[in-house]
PDB file of C-alpha atoms in Angstrom:
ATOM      1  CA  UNK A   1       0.000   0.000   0.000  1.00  0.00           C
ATOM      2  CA  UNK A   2       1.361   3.293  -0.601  1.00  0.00           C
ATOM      3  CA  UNK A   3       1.645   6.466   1.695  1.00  0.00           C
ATOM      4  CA  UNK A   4      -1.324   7.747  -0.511  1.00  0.00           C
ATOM      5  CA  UNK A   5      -3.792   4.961  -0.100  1.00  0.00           C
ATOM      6  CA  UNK A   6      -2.833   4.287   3.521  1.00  0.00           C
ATOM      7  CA  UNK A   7      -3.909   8.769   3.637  1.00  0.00           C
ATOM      8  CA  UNK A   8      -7.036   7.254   1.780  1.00  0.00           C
ATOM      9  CA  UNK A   9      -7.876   4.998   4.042  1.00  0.00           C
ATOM     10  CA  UNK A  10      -7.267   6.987   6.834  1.00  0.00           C
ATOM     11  CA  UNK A  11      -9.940   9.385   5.471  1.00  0.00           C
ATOM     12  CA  UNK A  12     -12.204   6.826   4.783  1.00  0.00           C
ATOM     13  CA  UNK A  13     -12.308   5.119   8.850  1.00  0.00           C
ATOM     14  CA  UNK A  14     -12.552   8.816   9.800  1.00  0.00           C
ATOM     15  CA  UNK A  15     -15.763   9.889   7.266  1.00  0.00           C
ATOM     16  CA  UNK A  16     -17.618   6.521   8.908  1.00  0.00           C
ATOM     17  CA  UNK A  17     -16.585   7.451  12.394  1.00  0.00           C
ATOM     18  CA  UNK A  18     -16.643  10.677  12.728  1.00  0.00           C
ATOM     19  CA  UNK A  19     -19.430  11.222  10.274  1.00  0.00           C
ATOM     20  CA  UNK A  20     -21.264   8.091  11.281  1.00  0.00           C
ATOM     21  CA  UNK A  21     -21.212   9.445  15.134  1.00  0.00           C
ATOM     22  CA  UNK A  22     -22.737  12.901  14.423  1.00  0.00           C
ATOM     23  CA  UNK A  23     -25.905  11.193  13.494  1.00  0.00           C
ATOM     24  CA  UNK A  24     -26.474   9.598  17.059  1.00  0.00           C
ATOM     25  CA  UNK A  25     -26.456  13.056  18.671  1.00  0.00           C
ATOM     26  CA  UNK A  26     -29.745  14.629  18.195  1.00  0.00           C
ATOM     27  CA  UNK A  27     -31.495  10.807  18.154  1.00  0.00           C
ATOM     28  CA  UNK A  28     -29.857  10.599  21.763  1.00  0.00           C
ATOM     29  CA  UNK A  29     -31.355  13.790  22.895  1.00  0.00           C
ATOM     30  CA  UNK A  30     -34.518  13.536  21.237  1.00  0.00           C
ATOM     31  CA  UNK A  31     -35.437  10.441  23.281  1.00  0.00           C
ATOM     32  CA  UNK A  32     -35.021  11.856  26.340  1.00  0.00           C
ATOM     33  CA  UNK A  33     -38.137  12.384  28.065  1.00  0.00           C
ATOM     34  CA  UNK A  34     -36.971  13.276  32.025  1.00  0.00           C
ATOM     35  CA  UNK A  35     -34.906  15.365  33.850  1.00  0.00           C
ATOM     36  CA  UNK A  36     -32.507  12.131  34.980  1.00  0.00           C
ATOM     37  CA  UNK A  37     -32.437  10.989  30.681  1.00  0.00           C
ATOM     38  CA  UNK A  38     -31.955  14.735  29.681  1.00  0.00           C
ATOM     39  CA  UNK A  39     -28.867  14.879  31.756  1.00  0.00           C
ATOM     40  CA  UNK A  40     -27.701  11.286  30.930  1.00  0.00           C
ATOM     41  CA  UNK A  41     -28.313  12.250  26.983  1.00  0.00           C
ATOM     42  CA  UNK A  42     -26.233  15.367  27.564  1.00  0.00           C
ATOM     43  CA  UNK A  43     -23.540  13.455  29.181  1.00  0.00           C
ATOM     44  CA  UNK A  44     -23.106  10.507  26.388  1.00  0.00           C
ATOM     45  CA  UNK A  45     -23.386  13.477  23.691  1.00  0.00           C
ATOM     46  CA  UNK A  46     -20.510  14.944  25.112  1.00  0.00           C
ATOM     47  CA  UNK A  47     -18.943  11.532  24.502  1.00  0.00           C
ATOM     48  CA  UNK A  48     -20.009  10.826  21.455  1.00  0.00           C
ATOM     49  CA  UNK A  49     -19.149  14.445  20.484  1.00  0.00           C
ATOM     50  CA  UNK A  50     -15.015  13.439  21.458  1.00  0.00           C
ATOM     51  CA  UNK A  51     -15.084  11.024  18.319  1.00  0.00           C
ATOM     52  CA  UNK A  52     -17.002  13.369  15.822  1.00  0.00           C
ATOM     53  CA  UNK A  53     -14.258  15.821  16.638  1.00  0.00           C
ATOM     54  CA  UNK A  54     -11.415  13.655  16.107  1.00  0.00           C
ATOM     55  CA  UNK A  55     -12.509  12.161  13.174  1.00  0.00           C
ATOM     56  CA  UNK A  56     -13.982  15.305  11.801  1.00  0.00           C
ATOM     57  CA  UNK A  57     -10.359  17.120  12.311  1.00  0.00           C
ATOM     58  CA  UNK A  58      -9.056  13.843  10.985  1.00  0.00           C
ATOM     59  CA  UNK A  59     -10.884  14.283   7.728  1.00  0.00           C
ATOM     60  CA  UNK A  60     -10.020  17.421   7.085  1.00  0.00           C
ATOM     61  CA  UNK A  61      -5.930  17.126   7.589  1.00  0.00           C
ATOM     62  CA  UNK A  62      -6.172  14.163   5.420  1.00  0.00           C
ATOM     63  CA  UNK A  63      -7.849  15.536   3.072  1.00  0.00           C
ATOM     64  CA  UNK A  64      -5.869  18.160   2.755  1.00  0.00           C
ATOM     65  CA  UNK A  65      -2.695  15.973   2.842  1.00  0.00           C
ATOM     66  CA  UNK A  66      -4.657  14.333   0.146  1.00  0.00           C
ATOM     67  CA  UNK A  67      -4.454  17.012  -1.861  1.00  0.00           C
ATOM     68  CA  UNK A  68      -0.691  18.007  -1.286  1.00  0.00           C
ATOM     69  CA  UNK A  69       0.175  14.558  -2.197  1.00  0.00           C
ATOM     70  CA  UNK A  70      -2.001  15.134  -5.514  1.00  0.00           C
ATOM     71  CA  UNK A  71      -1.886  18.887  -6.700  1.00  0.00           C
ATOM     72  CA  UNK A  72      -3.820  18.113  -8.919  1.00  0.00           C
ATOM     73  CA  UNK A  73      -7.131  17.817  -7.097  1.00  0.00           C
ATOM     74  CA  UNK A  74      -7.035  21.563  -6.061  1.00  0.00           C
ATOM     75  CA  UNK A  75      -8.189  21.465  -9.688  1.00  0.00           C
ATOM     76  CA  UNK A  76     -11.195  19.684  -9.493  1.00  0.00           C
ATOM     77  CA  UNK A  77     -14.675  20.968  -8.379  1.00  0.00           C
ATOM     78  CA  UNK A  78     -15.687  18.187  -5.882  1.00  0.00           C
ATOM     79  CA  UNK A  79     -12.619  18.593  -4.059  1.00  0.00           C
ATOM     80  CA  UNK A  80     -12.662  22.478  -3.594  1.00  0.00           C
ATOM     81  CA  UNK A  81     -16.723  22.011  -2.888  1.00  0.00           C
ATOM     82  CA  UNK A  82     -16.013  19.383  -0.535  1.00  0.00           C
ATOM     83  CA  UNK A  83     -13.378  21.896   1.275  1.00  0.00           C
ATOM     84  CA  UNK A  84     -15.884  24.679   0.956  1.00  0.00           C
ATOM     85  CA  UNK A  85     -18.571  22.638   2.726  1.00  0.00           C
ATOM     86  CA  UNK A  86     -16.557  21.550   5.348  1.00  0.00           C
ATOM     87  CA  UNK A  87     -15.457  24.785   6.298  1.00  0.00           C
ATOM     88  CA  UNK A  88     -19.077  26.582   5.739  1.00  0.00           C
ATOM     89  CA  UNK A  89     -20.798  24.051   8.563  1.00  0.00           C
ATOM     90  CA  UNK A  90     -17.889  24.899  10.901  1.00  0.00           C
ATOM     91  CA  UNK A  91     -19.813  28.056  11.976  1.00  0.00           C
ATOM     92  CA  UNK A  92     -22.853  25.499  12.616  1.00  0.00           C
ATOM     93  CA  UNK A  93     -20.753  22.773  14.600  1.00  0.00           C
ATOM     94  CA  UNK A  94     -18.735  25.421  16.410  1.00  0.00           C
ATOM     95  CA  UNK A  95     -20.694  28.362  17.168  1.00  0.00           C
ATOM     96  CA  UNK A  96     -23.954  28.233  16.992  1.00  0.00           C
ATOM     97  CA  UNK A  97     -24.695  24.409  18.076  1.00  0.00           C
ATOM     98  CA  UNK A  98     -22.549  24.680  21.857  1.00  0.00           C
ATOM     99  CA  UNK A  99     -24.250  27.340  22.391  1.00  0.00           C
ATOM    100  CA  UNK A 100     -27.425  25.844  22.489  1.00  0.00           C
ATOM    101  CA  UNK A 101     -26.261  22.875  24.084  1.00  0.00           C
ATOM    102  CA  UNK A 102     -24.583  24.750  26.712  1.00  0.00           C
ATOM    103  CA  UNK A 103     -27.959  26.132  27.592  1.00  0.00           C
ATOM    104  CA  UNK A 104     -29.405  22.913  27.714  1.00  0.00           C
ATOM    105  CA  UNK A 105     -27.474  22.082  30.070  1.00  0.00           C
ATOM    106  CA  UNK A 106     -27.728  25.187  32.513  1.00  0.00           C
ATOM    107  CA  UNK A 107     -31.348  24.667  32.206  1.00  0.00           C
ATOM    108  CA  UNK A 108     -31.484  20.668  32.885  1.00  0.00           C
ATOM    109  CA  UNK A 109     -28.986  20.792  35.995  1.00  0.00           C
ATOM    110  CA  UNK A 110     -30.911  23.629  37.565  1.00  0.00           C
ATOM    111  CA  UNK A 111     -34.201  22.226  37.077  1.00  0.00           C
ATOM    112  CA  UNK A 112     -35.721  20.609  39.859  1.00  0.00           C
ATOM    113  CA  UNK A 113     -38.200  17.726  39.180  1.00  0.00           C
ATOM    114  CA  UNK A 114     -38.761  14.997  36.998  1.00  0.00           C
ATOM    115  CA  UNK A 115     -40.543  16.143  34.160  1.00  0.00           C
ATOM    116  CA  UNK A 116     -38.740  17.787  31.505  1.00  0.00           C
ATOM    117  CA  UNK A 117     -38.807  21.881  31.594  1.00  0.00           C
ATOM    118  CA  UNK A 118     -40.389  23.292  28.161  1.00  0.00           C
ATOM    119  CA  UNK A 119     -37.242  25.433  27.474  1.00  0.00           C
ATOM    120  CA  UNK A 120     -35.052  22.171  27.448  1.00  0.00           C
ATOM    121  CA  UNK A 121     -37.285  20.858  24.567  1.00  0.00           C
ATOM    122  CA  UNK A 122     -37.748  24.476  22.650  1.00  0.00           C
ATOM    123  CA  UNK A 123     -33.904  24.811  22.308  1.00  0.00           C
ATOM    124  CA  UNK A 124     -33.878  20.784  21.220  1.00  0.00           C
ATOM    125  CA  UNK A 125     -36.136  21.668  18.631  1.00  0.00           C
ATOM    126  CA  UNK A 126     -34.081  24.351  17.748  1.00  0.00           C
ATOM    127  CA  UNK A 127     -31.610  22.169  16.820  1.00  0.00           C
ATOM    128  CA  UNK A 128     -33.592  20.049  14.807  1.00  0.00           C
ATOM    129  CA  UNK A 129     -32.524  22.449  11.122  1.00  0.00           C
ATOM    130  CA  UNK A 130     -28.933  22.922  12.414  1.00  0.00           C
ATOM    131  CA  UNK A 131     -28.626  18.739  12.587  1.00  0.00           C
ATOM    132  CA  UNK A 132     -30.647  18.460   9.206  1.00  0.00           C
ATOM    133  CA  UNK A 133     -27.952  21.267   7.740  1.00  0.00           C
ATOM    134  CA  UNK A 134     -25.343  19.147   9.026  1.00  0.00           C
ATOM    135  CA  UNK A 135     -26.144  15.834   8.216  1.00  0.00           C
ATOM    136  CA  UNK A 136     -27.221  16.842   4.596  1.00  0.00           C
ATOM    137  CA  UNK A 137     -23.791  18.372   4.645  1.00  0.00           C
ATOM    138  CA  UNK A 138     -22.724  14.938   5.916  1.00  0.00           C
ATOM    139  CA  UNK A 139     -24.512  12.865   2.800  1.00  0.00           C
ATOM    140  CA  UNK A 140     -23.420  15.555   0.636  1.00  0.00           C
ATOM    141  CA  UNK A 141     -19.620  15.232   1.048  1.00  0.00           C
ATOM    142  CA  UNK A 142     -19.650  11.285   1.079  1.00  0.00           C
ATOM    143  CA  UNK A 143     -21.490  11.696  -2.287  1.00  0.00           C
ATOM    144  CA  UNK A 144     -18.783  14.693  -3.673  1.00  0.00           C
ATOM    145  CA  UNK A 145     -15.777  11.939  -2.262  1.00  0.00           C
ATOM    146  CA  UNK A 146     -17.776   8.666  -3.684  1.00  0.00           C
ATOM    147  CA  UNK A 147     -18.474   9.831  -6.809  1.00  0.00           C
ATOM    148  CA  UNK A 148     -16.190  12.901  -8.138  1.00  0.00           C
ATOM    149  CA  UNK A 149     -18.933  14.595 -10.519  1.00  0.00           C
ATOM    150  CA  UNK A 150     -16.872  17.069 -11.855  1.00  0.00           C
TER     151      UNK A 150
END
């Protein structure tokens, strides 16, 4: 196998784990219908969060290693789209999305009770076009990568 492939490969494991793990989140929260699940869904997301991260910065270093290796891809649409992507949902995964979920939390560990307070569940819908902007992003990419339209 050459350096290239094994970079390939790389990129690959991290698209299906780091990807793969960002579509768990919002099922994980959604489910939660107390105050003692709200907290425990907050606490796994944090873990789950730990691999998108890795493999998310994973993709794009090897990606871009990708493209150092092969100059020639800074040539071709799906590969600068792909990059363009990427970088556009960053504003989404980085500042507006812990945000939200930082206020989740506030709310859920200083709510007393079992039942689950109504401003816990607004901000989780509020999530709901932020995850469907992200995970179209998601499909979008492993489309742009799987097939190279142009």
């Amino acid at each position: 196998m050459t350096i290239y492939g094994l970079i390939v490969l790389i990129h690959v494991v991290a698209a299906v784990t780091g990807l793969g793990a960002s579509f768990a989140m919002p099922i994980v929260l959604k489910h939660a219908k107390t105050t003692e699940q709200a907290r425990y869904s907050l606490s796994l997301n944090q873990k789950i969060e730990k691999v998108v991260k890795i493999g998310s910065i994973a993709l794009l270093l090897t990606g871009l290693i990708l493209g150092a290796l092969n100059t020639a891809l800074f040539t071709k649409g799906w590969y600068i789209l792909s990059i363009v992507i990427y970088l556009a949902v960053q504003f989404v995964v980085a500042g507006i999305m812990p945000k939200k979920v930082k206020k989740m939390e506030e709310i859920i560990h200083a709510h007393n009770g079992d039942d689950l307070p109504k401003e816990f569940s607004k901000i989780n819908l509020e999530l709901k076009p932020y995850n469907t902007i992200l995970h179209t992003s998601a499909v979008l990419l492993i489309i742009l990568m799987s097939l190279k339209p142009f």
